[in-house]
Short mmCIF file of C-alpha atoms in Angstrom, two decimals:
data_model
loop_
_atom_site.label_atom_id
_atom_site.label_comp_id
_atom_site.label_asym_id
_atom_site.label_seq_id
_atom_site.Cartn_x
_atom_site.Cartn_y
_atom_site.Cartn_z
CA MET A 1 183.53 -67.73 39.78
CA THR A 2 184.77 -65.71 42.72
CA VAL A 3 186.69 -67.05 45.72
CA THR A 4 185.98 -65.00 48.83
CA GLU A 5 189.03 -65.98 50.84
CA THR A 6 189.34 -62.90 53.06
CA GLU A 7 185.64 -62.74 53.86
CA ALA A 8 185.59 -66.48 54.55
CA LEU A 9 188.39 -66.16 57.11
CA LYS A 10 186.55 -63.29 58.80
CA GLN A 11 183.33 -65.28 58.89
CA ALA A 12 185.21 -68.30 60.27
CA GLU A 13 186.65 -66.16 63.09
CA ALA A 14 183.18 -64.83 63.87
CA ALA A 15 181.89 -68.42 63.89
CA ASP A 16 184.62 -69.40 66.37
CA LYS A 17 183.48 -66.59 68.67
CA GLN A 18 179.87 -67.65 68.27
CA ARG A 19 180.89 -71.15 69.36
CA GLN A 20 182.85 -69.88 72.36
CA ASN A 21 179.85 -67.82 73.42
CA GLY A 22 177.71 -70.94 73.28
CA ASN A 23 175.22 -69.63 70.71
CA ALA A 24 176.31 -71.70 67.73
CA ASN A 25 173.85 -73.72 65.69
CA LEU A 26 174.40 -76.67 63.38
CA LEU A 27 175.59 -74.57 60.43
CA THR A 28 177.85 -72.21 62.38
CA GLY A 29 181.30 -72.32 60.79
CA ILE A 30 180.23 -74.67 57.99
CA PRO A 31 181.80 -73.60 54.67
CA LEU A 32 179.38 -73.27 51.75
CA ALA A 33 179.55 -72.32 48.07
CA GLN A 34 176.84 -70.01 46.76
CA LYS A 35 175.48 -70.08 43.23
CA ASP A 36 176.42 -66.83 41.51
CA ILE A 37 172.73 -65.99 41.04
CA PHE A 38 172.28 -64.93 44.70
CA THR A 39 173.26 -61.31 45.22
CA THR A 40 176.05 -60.76 47.73
CA LEU A 41 176.78 -57.38 49.27
CA GLY A 42 180.26 -56.24 48.24
CA VAL A 43 181.05 -59.44 46.30
CA LYS A 44 180.60 -59.70 42.53
CA THR A 45 177.39 -61.40 41.33
CA THR A 46 177.68 -62.23 37.62
CA CYS A 47 174.85 -64.72 37.02
CA GLY A 48 177.24 -66.26 34.49
CA SER A 49 176.81 -63.28 32.16
CA LYS A 50 178.99 -60.63 30.57
CA MET A 51 176.02 -58.35 31.29
CA LEU A 52 176.85 -58.50 35.02
CA ASP A 53 180.63 -58.94 34.76
CA ASN A 54 181.14 -55.76 36.77
CA PHE A 55 178.08 -56.06 39.02
CA ILE A 56 178.50 -55.72 42.78
CA ALA A 57 175.08 -55.84 44.37
CA PRO A 58 174.16 -53.24 46.98
CA TYR A 59 172.39 -55.86 49.12
CA ASN A 60 172.42 -59.52 50.17
CA ALA A 61 169.82 -62.00 48.93
CA THR A 62 167.59 -63.26 51.74
CA VAL A 63 169.11 -66.73 51.36
CA ILE A 64 172.63 -65.29 51.82
CA GLU A 65 171.42 -63.22 54.79
CA ASN A 66 169.88 -66.37 56.37
CA PHE A 67 173.19 -68.24 56.08
CA ASN A 68 175.06 -65.25 57.52
CA GLN A 69 172.68 -65.19 60.48
CA ALA A 70 173.34 -68.90 61.02
CA GLY A 71 177.09 -68.23 61.05
CA ALA A 72 177.87 -70.21 57.89
CA VAL A 73 181.05 -69.36 55.98
CA MET A 74 180.85 -68.45 52.28
CA LEU A 75 183.80 -69.88 50.33
CA GLY A 76 182.82 -68.21 47.07
CA LYS A 77 180.38 -68.06 44.19
CA THR A 78 179.88 -70.91 41.75
CA ASN A 79 179.69 -70.85 37.97
CA MET A 80 176.36 -71.42 36.23
CA ASP A 81 174.64 -71.26 32.86
CA GLU A 82 174.08 -67.64 31.87
CA PHE A 83 171.05 -66.34 33.80
CA ALA A 84 170.38 -70.03 34.68
CA MET A 85 169.40 -70.76 31.07
CA GLY A 86 170.97 -74.06 30.15
CA SER A 87 171.30 -77.71 31.09
CA SER A 88 175.05 -78.18 30.68
CA ASN A 89 176.76 -75.07 32.09
CA GLU A 90 178.13 -74.35 28.63
CA THR A 91 176.20 -71.09 28.25
CA SER A 92 178.23 -69.38 30.99
CA PHE A 93 180.15 -66.35 29.69
CA TYR A 94 183.06 -67.61 31.80
CA GLY A 95 183.27 -71.01 30.15
CA ALA A 96 181.90 -74.43 30.91
CA VAL A 97 182.23 -76.24 34.21
CA LYS A 98 183.53 -79.79 33.82
CA ASN A 99 182.09 -82.89 35.43
CA PRO A 100 184.50 -84.14 38.12
CA TRP A 101 183.61 -87.75 37.18
CA ASP A 102 184.88 -87.21 33.61
CA LEU A 103 186.43 -83.90 32.63
CA GLU A 104 185.23 -84.31 29.03
CA ARG A 105 181.62 -84.33 30.14
CA VAL A 106 179.18 -81.65 31.31
CA PRO A 107 178.16 -81.33 34.97
CA GLY A 108 174.58 -80.49 33.99
CA GLY A 109 173.00 -77.13 34.55
CA SER A 110 172.22 -74.57 35.36
CA SER A 111 173.61 -75.10 38.90
CA GLY A 112 176.57 -77.02 37.43
CA GLY A 113 179.26 -75.16 39.37
CA SER A 114 177.57 -75.93 42.69
CA ALA A 115 177.04 -79.58 41.72
CA ALA A 116 180.65 -80.04 40.56
CA ALA A 117 182.02 -78.31 43.69
CA VAL A 118 180.08 -80.64 46.00
CA ALA A 119 180.86 -83.75 43.90
CA ALA A 120 184.59 -82.95 43.92
CA ARG A 121 184.35 -82.29 47.69
CA LEU A 122 185.56 -78.68 47.25
CA ALA A 123 182.68 -77.66 49.50
CA PRO A 124 180.48 -79.85 51.70
CA ALA A 125 177.33 -78.15 50.42
CA ALA A 126 176.18 -75.42 48.06
CA THR A 127 173.09 -73.56 46.96
CA GLY A 128 171.33 -73.96 43.65
CA THR A 129 168.23 -72.70 41.91
CA ASP A 130 165.78 -74.75 39.88
CA THR A 131 163.53 -73.34 37.15
CA GLY A 132 163.16 -76.48 35.02
CA GLY A 133 165.52 -78.93 36.71
CA SER A 134 168.58 -76.80 37.45
CA ILE A 135 169.16 -78.32 40.90
CA ARG A 136 168.04 -81.89 40.22
CA GLN A 137 169.62 -82.53 36.80
CA PRO A 138 173.18 -81.38 37.74
CA ALA A 139 172.82 -83.20 41.09
CA ALA A 140 172.02 -86.37 39.13
CA LEU A 141 174.84 -85.92 36.60
CA CYS A 142 177.41 -85.21 39.35
CA GLY A 143 176.24 -87.87 41.83
CA ILE A 144 175.06 -85.62 44.66
CA THR A 145 171.81 -84.91 46.52
CA GLY A 146 169.67 -81.85 45.75
CA ILE A 147 166.17 -80.67 46.56
CA LYS A 148 163.96 -78.13 44.84
CA PRO A 149 161.39 -77.06 47.44
CA THR A 150 157.74 -76.21 46.83
CA TYR A 151 157.35 -72.92 44.95
CA GLY A 152 157.16 -70.17 47.58
CA ARG A 153 159.12 -72.01 50.30
CA VAL A 154 162.52 -70.28 49.81
CA SER A 155 162.68 -66.53 49.30
CA ARG A 156 163.45 -65.35 45.79
CA TRP A 157 164.52 -61.90 47.01
CA GLY A 158 168.00 -61.24 45.68
CA MET A 159 167.90 -64.37 43.53
CA ILE A 160 168.26 -62.92 40.04
CA ALA A 161 164.97 -63.67 38.30
CA PHE A 162 164.75 -65.88 35.20
CA ALA A 163 161.14 -67.17 35.19
CA SER A 164 159.35 -65.83 38.24
CA SER A 165 156.53 -68.39 38.40
CA LEU A 166 159.00 -71.31 38.21
CA ASP A 167 162.26 -70.25 39.96
CA GLN A 168 162.98 -71.75 43.35
CA GLY A 169 166.21 -71.95 45.36
CA GLY A 170 167.34 -75.01 47.26
CA PRO A 171 170.29 -76.90 48.74
CA MET A 172 172.76 -79.27 47.08
CA ALA A 173 174.87 -81.53 49.30
CA GLN A 174 176.22 -85.04 49.73
CA THR A 175 173.25 -86.37 51.70
CA ALA A 176 169.56 -85.79 52.34
CA GLU A 177 170.41 -85.08 55.98
CA ASP A 178 172.74 -82.22 54.98
CA CYS A 179 170.08 -80.89 52.61
CA ALA A 180 167.61 -80.92 55.51
CA LEU A 181 169.96 -78.85 57.68
CA MET A 182 170.49 -76.39 54.83
CA LEU A 183 166.78 -76.13 54.07
CA ASP A 184 166.05 -75.36 57.73
CA VAL A 185 168.10 -72.19 57.22
CA MET A 186 166.96 -71.33 53.68
CA ALA A 187 163.20 -71.84 54.03
CA GLY A 188 160.73 -69.37 55.47
CA PHE A 189 158.42 -66.48 54.81
CA ASP A 190 159.96 -63.29 53.47
CA SER A 191 157.83 -60.17 53.19
CA LYS A 192 160.28 -58.83 50.57
CA ASP A 193 159.28 -61.60 48.12
CA SER A 194 155.65 -61.22 47.06
CA THR A 195 155.53 -64.90 46.03
CA SER A 196 156.90 -66.18 49.35
CA MET A 197 154.30 -68.25 51.20
CA ASP A 198 153.41 -67.32 54.76
CA ARG A 199 153.14 -70.72 56.39
CA PRO A 200 155.06 -72.49 59.15
CA VAL A 201 158.38 -74.13 58.28
CA ASP A 202 158.89 -77.79 59.18
CA ASP A 203 161.84 -78.99 61.18
CA HIS A 204 163.26 -80.81 58.16
CA THR A 205 165.36 -83.23 60.21
CA ALA A 206 162.56 -84.31 62.57
CA LYS A 207 161.13 -87.08 60.41
CA LEU A 208 164.34 -88.31 58.76
CA ASN A 209 164.30 -91.59 60.67
CA ASP A 210 160.66 -92.53 60.10
CA ASN A 211 160.38 -95.94 58.47
CA LEU A 212 158.92 -96.41 55.02
CA LYS A 213 156.58 -99.34 55.67
CA GLY A 214 153.46 -98.96 53.56
CA LEU A 215 154.85 -96.03 51.56
CA LYS A 216 153.12 -95.91 48.19
CA ILE A 217 155.53 -95.01 45.37
CA GLY A 218 153.97 -93.98 42.08
CA LEU A 219 155.87 -94.82 38.91
CA PRO A 220 154.63 -92.74 35.95
CA LYS A 221 154.67 -95.01 32.93
CA GLU A 222 155.53 -91.96 30.79
CA TYR A 223 158.86 -91.64 32.66
CA PHE A 224 159.98 -95.13 31.68
CA GLY A 225 159.33 -95.05 27.96
CA GLU A 226 161.02 -93.97 24.77
CA GLY A 227 164.07 -91.75 25.17
CA LEU A 228 165.22 -93.27 28.46
CA ASP A 229 168.65 -94.93 28.30
CA ALA A 230 168.27 -98.66 29.04
CA ASP A 231 171.14 -98.76 31.56
CA VAL A 232 169.78 -95.71 33.38
CA GLU A 233 166.38 -97.40 33.50
CA GLN A 234 167.92 -100.56 35.01
CA THR A 235 169.75 -98.49 37.63
CA VAL A 236 166.53 -96.72 38.59
CA GLN A 237 164.77 -100.08 38.77
CA ASP A 238 167.47 -101.37 41.16
CA ALA A 239 166.91 -98.33 43.40
CA LEU A 240 163.16 -98.98 43.39
CA ASN A 241 163.85 -102.56 44.47
CA VAL A 242 165.73 -101.17 47.48
CA TYR A 243 162.63 -99.18 48.38
CA GLU A 244 160.51 -102.33 48.10
CA SER A 245 162.86 -104.07 50.51
CA LEU A 246 162.31 -101.14 52.92
CA GLY A 247 158.59 -101.88 52.92
CA ALA A 248 157.38 -99.57 50.16
CA GLU A 249 154.82 -100.55 47.56
CA LEU A 250 155.33 -99.71 43.87
CA VAL A 251 152.24 -98.53 41.98
CA GLU A 252 152.08 -97.76 38.27
CA ILE A 253 150.51 -94.37 37.61
CA SER A 254 150.03 -92.15 34.59
CA LEU A 255 150.80 -88.48 34.01
CA PRO A 256 149.10 -88.34 30.60
CA ASN A 257 150.09 -84.76 29.78
CA SER A 258 153.75 -85.05 30.76
CA HIS A 259 154.93 -85.08 27.12
CA LEU A 260 153.64 -81.50 26.90
CA ALA A 261 155.78 -80.19 29.76
CA VAL A 262 158.79 -79.27 27.61
CA PRO A 263 156.72 -77.44 24.93
CA VAL A 264 154.73 -75.55 27.61
CA TYR A 265 157.91 -74.67 29.49
CA TYR A 266 159.50 -73.19 26.35
CA VAL A 267 156.64 -70.72 26.15
CA VAL A 268 156.17 -69.89 29.84
CA ALA A 269 159.86 -69.62 30.79
CA PRO A 270 160.93 -67.48 27.80
CA ALA A 271 157.86 -65.24 28.19
CA GLU A 272 158.73 -64.55 31.82
CA CYS A 273 162.43 -64.20 31.01
CA SER A 274 161.80 -61.66 28.25
CA SER A 275 159.94 -59.57 30.80
CA ASN A 276 162.43 -60.05 33.66
CA LEU A 277 165.50 -59.40 31.56
CA SER A 278 164.12 -56.15 30.17
CA ARG A 279 165.63 -54.54 33.27
CA PHE A 280 169.11 -54.90 31.76
CA ASP A 281 169.23 -51.75 29.70
CA GLY A 282 172.76 -50.40 30.07
CA VAL A 283 171.50 -47.45 32.12
CA ARG A 284 171.35 -48.28 35.82
CA TYR A 285 173.85 -51.12 36.27
CA GLY A 286 175.58 -53.84 34.33
CA TYR A 287 177.17 -53.76 30.89
CA ARG A 288 176.95 -50.67 28.70
CA CYS A 289 178.13 -50.54 25.10
CA GLU A 290 180.82 -48.07 24.00
CA ASN A 291 179.83 -44.73 22.45
CA PRO A 292 176.08 -45.19 21.96
CA THR A 293 174.76 -42.91 19.21
CA ASP A 294 171.23 -42.65 20.59
CA LEU A 295 168.99 -44.26 23.23
CA THR A 296 167.87 -47.16 21.01
CA ASP A 297 171.47 -47.86 20.07
CA LEU A 298 172.37 -47.84 23.78
CA TYR A 299 169.65 -50.41 24.57
CA THR A 300 170.11 -52.72 21.58
CA ARG A 301 173.90 -52.82 21.60
CA SER A 302 174.23 -53.07 25.41
CA ARG A 303 171.81 -56.01 25.37
CA GLY A 304 173.08 -57.51 22.11
CA GLU A 305 176.71 -57.45 23.33
CA GLY A 306 175.98 -58.22 26.99
CA PHE A 307 173.80 -61.32 26.55
CA GLY A 308 174.96 -64.64 25.08
CA ASP A 309 173.19 -66.56 22.30
CA GLU A 310 170.99 -68.82 24.46
CA VAL A 311 169.72 -65.88 26.52
CA LYS A 312 169.00 -63.92 23.35
CA ARG A 313 167.14 -66.89 21.85
CA ARG A 314 164.92 -67.20 24.89
CA ILE A 315 164.22 -63.48 25.10
CA MET A 316 163.22 -63.56 21.43
CA ILE A 317 160.96 -66.62 21.83
CA GLY A 318 159.30 -64.91 24.80
CA THR A 319 158.92 -61.62 22.96
CA TYR A 320 157.36 -63.44 20.02
CA ALA A 321 154.98 -65.47 22.21
CA LEU A 322 153.79 -62.35 24.01
CA SER A 323 153.53 -60.11 20.97
CA ALA A 324 150.24 -58.86 19.57
CA GLY A 325 148.34 -61.52 17.67
CA TYR A 326 150.27 -64.45 19.17
CA TYR A 327 149.46 -64.12 22.88
CA ASP A 328 146.42 -66.44 22.86
CA ALA A 329 148.00 -69.07 20.62
CA TYR A 330 151.15 -69.34 22.70
CA TYR A 331 151.07 -67.89 26.20
CA LEU A 332 147.42 -68.47 27.07
CA LYS A 333 147.47 -71.93 25.52
CA ALA A 334 150.62 -72.82 27.50
CA GLN A 335 148.98 -71.65 30.74
CA GLN A 336 145.95 -73.83 30.01
CA ILE A 337 148.06 -76.92 29.41
CA ARG A 338 150.07 -76.04 32.51
CA ARG A 339 146.87 -76.61 34.46
CA LEU A 340 146.35 -80.02 32.81
CA ILE A 341 149.90 -81.02 33.76
CA SER A 342 149.33 -79.85 37.32
CA ASN A 343 146.00 -81.71 37.52
CA ASP A 344 147.76 -84.94 36.54
CA PHE A 345 149.90 -84.65 39.67
CA THR A 346 146.93 -83.80 41.88
CA GLU A 347 145.17 -86.95 40.73
CA ALA A 348 148.31 -89.05 41.18
CA PHE A 349 148.80 -87.87 44.76
CA GLU A 350 145.32 -89.12 45.63
CA LYS A 351 146.70 -92.63 45.06
CA VAL A 352 150.37 -92.43 46.05
CA ASP A 353 152.62 -90.70 48.63
CA VAL A 354 155.57 -89.99 46.37
CA ILE A 355 156.39 -90.26 42.67
CA MET A 356 159.71 -91.68 41.50
CA GLY A 357 161.58 -92.04 38.25
CA PRO A 358 164.81 -91.07 36.55
CA THR A 359 166.04 -87.47 37.02
CA ALA A 360 167.56 -87.35 33.54
CA PRO A 361 167.21 -89.65 30.51
CA THR A 362 170.98 -90.28 30.23
CA THR A 363 174.16 -89.86 32.27
CA ALA A 364 176.30 -86.75 31.65
CA PHE A 365 176.85 -86.08 27.95
CA LYS A 366 180.05 -84.82 26.34
CA LEU A 367 180.96 -81.13 26.35
CA GLY A 368 179.88 -79.67 23.01
CA GLU A 369 177.65 -82.64 22.16
CA LYS A 370 174.38 -80.69 22.34
CA ALA A 371 175.70 -77.13 22.34
CA ASP A 372 174.62 -76.40 18.75
CA ASP A 373 171.16 -77.92 19.03
CA PRO A 374 168.98 -76.07 21.58
CA VAL A 375 166.04 -78.46 21.24
CA SER A 376 168.06 -81.63 22.00
CA MET A 377 169.53 -79.80 25.00
CA TYR A 378 166.01 -78.89 26.21
CA LEU A 379 165.00 -82.57 26.17
CA SER A 380 167.58 -83.42 28.86
CA ASP A 381 165.12 -81.81 31.31
CA ILE A 382 162.19 -83.93 30.11
CA TYR A 383 161.51 -85.49 33.55
CA THR A 384 162.15 -82.44 35.71
CA ILE A 385 160.26 -79.60 34.03
CA ALA A 386 156.69 -80.67 34.88
CA VAL A 387 157.52 -80.40 38.59
CA ASN A 388 158.30 -76.69 38.21
CA LEU A 389 155.16 -76.07 36.17
CA ALA A 390 153.10 -77.62 38.98
CA GLY A 391 155.18 -75.90 41.71
CA LEU A 392 155.83 -79.20 43.53
CA PRO A 393 158.94 -80.17 45.51
CA GLY A 394 161.38 -82.55 43.80
CA MET A 395 164.67 -84.19 44.69
CA SER A 396 167.47 -86.07 43.02
CA ILE A 397 169.59 -88.60 44.90
CA PRO A 398 172.56 -90.67 43.71
CA ALA A 399 171.24 -94.14 42.85
CA GLY A 400 174.03 -95.90 41.00
CA GLN A 401 176.41 -95.58 38.07
CA VAL A 402 176.52 -96.46 34.40
CA ASN A 403 180.04 -96.77 32.91
CA GLY A 404 181.43 -94.89 35.88
CA MET A 405 179.01 -91.97 35.55
CA PRO A 406 176.41 -91.21 38.25
CA VAL A 407 172.67 -91.79 37.81
CA GLY A 408 170.06 -89.83 39.75
CA LEU A 409 166.75 -91.06 41.13
CA GLN A 410 164.08 -88.37 41.12
CA LEU A 411 161.59 -88.11 44.00
CA ILE A 412 158.54 -85.88 43.54
CA GLY A 413 156.39 -84.99 46.55
CA ASN A 414 153.08 -83.29 47.16
CA TYR A 415 153.00 -79.56 48.02
CA TRP A 416 155.00 -78.70 51.19
CA ALA A 417 156.16 -82.32 51.57
CA GLU A 418 159.87 -81.45 51.77
CA SER A 419 160.28 -83.23 55.13
CA ARG A 420 158.68 -86.37 53.76
CA LEU A 421 160.91 -86.33 50.65
CA LEU A 422 164.02 -85.85 52.76
CA ASN A 423 162.90 -88.73 55.00
CA ILE A 424 162.38 -91.01 51.97
CA ALA A 425 165.78 -90.04 50.55
CA HIS A 426 167.51 -90.42 53.92
CA GLN A 427 166.15 -93.94 54.43
CA TYR A 428 167.59 -94.98 51.06
CA GLN A 429 170.94 -93.43 51.99
CA GLN A 430 170.96 -95.42 55.24
CA THR A 431 171.07 -98.69 53.27
CA THR A 432 173.08 -97.66 50.17
CA GLU A 433 176.51 -96.14 49.58
CA TRP A 434 176.06 -94.25 46.28
CA HIS A 435 176.01 -90.86 48.01
CA ARG A 436 179.48 -91.61 49.40
CA ALA A 437 181.06 -92.25 45.99
CA ILE A 438 183.77 -89.69 45.15
CA PRO A 439 185.27 -89.15 41.67
CA THR A 440 188.69 -90.87 41.52
CA ASN A 441 190.72 -87.73 40.86
CA PHE A 442 189.19 -85.96 43.85
CA ALA A 443 189.16 -88.77 46.42
CA MET B 1 156.80 -73.13 11.77
CA SER B 2 159.52 -71.31 9.94
CA LEU B 3 160.61 -67.78 10.76
CA THR B 4 162.05 -65.60 8.01
CA ASP B 5 165.13 -63.41 8.49
CA GLU B 6 162.82 -60.41 8.33
CA GLU B 7 160.69 -61.77 11.20
CA VAL B 8 163.80 -62.43 13.29
CA ASN B 9 164.90 -58.84 12.78
CA LYS B 10 161.45 -57.62 13.78
CA ILE B 11 161.44 -59.70 16.99
CA ALA B 12 165.00 -58.61 17.81
CA ASN B 13 163.91 -55.01 17.44
CA LEU B 14 160.89 -55.53 19.73
CA ALA B 15 163.21 -57.12 22.30
CA ARG B 16 165.80 -54.34 21.86
CA LEU B 17 168.52 -56.81 20.92
CA LYS B 18 171.16 -56.09 18.32
CA ILE B 19 171.78 -59.24 16.28
CA ASN B 20 174.71 -59.30 13.84
CA PRO B 21 173.36 -59.64 10.27
CA GLU B 22 175.49 -62.74 9.58
CA GLN B 23 173.94 -64.47 12.62
CA VAL B 24 170.31 -63.84 11.59
CA PRO B 25 169.89 -67.06 9.52
CA GLU B 26 171.22 -69.14 12.43
CA TYR B 27 168.75 -67.47 14.81
CA ALA B 28 165.95 -68.02 12.29
CA SER B 29 166.76 -71.72 12.13
CA ASN B 30 167.12 -72.24 15.90
CA LEU B 31 164.05 -70.19 16.81
CA SER B 32 162.02 -72.06 14.19
CA SER B 33 162.96 -75.43 15.65
CA ILE B 34 162.03 -74.21 19.16
CA LEU B 35 158.65 -73.06 17.81
CA ASP B 36 158.22 -76.48 16.15
CA LEU B 37 158.68 -78.07 19.56
CA VAL B 38 156.13 -75.68 21.02
CA GLU B 39 153.61 -76.47 18.26
CA GLN B 40 152.95 -79.83 19.96
CA MET B 41 150.59 -77.84 22.19
CA ASN B 42 148.20 -77.43 19.27
CA ALA B 43 147.22 -81.11 19.45
CA VAL B 44 145.45 -80.45 22.77
CA ASP B 45 141.88 -79.19 23.01
CA THR B 46 141.95 -76.62 25.80
CA THR B 47 138.43 -75.28 25.40
CA GLY B 48 137.10 -74.07 28.73
CA ILE B 49 140.30 -74.72 30.69
CA GLU B 50 141.21 -71.95 33.10
CA PRO B 51 144.77 -70.67 32.43
CA MET B 52 147.18 -71.28 35.32
CA ALA B 53 149.39 -68.28 36.05
CA HIS B 54 150.60 -69.27 39.49
CA PRO B 55 151.79 -72.74 40.49
CA GLN B 56 149.46 -72.81 43.48
CA ASP B 57 146.69 -70.64 42.14
CA VAL B 58 147.12 -68.07 44.88
CA ALA B 59 146.75 -64.38 44.27
CA GLN B 60 149.74 -62.12 44.87
CA ARG B 61 149.92 -60.84 48.41
CA LEU B 62 149.34 -57.11 48.74
CA ARG B 63 151.05 -54.84 51.22
CA ALA B 64 149.98 -51.58 52.80
CA ASP B 65 150.77 -48.59 50.60
CA VAL B 66 153.41 -47.06 52.84
CA ALA B 67 157.03 -46.16 52.17
CA THR B 68 159.28 -48.81 53.69
CA GLU B 69 162.56 -48.34 51.83
CA PRO B 70 165.02 -45.62 52.82
CA ASP B 71 166.63 -43.40 50.16
CA GLN B 72 169.79 -45.19 48.94
CA ARG B 73 170.39 -43.22 45.77
CA GLU B 74 174.15 -42.90 46.24
CA LEU B 75 174.58 -46.59 46.93
CA PHE B 76 172.53 -47.59 43.90
CA GLN B 77 174.14 -45.07 41.58
CA ALA B 78 177.64 -46.16 42.61
CA ILE B 79 177.25 -49.14 40.24
CA ALA B 80 175.72 -47.21 37.34
CA PRO B 81 177.72 -46.80 34.11
CA ALA B 82 177.19 -43.01 33.99
CA THR B 83 175.58 -40.57 36.41
CA GLU B 84 175.73 -36.84 37.05
CA ALA B 85 174.18 -34.76 39.83
CA GLY B 86 172.19 -37.76 41.05
CA LEU B 87 170.78 -38.54 37.61
CA TYR B 88 171.42 -41.46 35.26
CA LEU B 89 172.97 -40.32 31.99
CA VAL B 90 171.78 -41.56 28.60
CA PRO B 91 172.40 -40.23 25.05
CA LYS B 92 170.46 -37.10 24.17
CA VAL B 93 166.80 -37.95 23.42
CA ILE B 94 165.34 -34.54 22.46
CA GLU B 95 167.20 -32.38 19.95
#
């Protein structure tokens, strides 16, 4: 979206000084790309929307501030689905990002710009945010590693809100080890975010080398059924065999309510988005329509012209679900089923240490293929959404290819088990090469 | 579940969104198919199940009721579309 060349050179000089003074850390001087959802002081933050085309935030997001403190260098801001609402990056006001593995295909979304930048080796690592799969699904489709931490682990302050009870920021990089280094900087309590959890942060690299003997991997039978591409399924199976050879045990489990995750999500997320996005009113910042005739005209035209179709659809679904007479049937019902979905995971984690399956049902689809059919687009997040509803940590790691397109293996951990997930991913990456694969045109 | 054009206009008004009249049927069709997807929830008996508002069932943390933020009016208003004398400008509300 925005390349911050001058600032990057300044930050690099500062990092050099930090090194000379002997107080550098592992991320000092490392160049990173930031998703354009994190506010950056003095640098445009668009969130992929015309609404914020002219928006320069008066403060840094906590995540940005943490990277600045560590001496990291920001290369620029990456494109994304508008307000993180999308699974293909096609809803961005600035146009779609293309998948570096095949320029006719989508990179996934909403953190598609970050995923494509890391896959094409334009940046060694980037940040993403994940509300229903927006780190894991693009990581899978672009052949990189990404982790969505437990809800409350990474500060949401300055991360433009979409669905507040689901949104969580996290790293996207080539390897689990790089993600661990990034997460060490990103994670932690922040008094400015009322949903940030005040609990100690692990050293995410400490357990990377633990062996996996006796690890119990749960395979939800619902994640291997109808809708899953047969070649993707085979690829995932091959990855699971690698884990068996590392000493892990595969256990079939059931998440009986998982088919309800997408329907529940499309009540909860739009409801929260309709509330969060009410702040964009054409008065205090952002887009304002020309020559408003009265206050209502100012609101409706600024919002009607400033938001794209997908954002408007979700605001309207949320408004409908929360409106008088419908609240119990939609929002309350969705919150009740959300508990059932969450309980499924709690029961599963009494039997297994980690849950695995495909990140997405297919490899990257063609640009435009699902753009006119919101519901078919929503189903590309069928395996990732439940994790956000439960607030659990989830990862996607490159696990093979089908017809030259990357396939992601999803790892789901118990609450606060980021270090364990990174360890499990790292051990796989010690014996496989998929995370090293680079798209031909970018090698 | 099928929304009429009239219902779409009503929802758009509640959400303060201007929708072009020629786009209303398309919205009606897309929103209806999303609501069809959502209807799958109706197959589940949720009697007696406590709604889950927070992923970890924790209450929001409260802070002491003291002023912590400094006045940054000029900084914040620098990005506003229209201000005058420290106030945000909107079209005339009272005749």
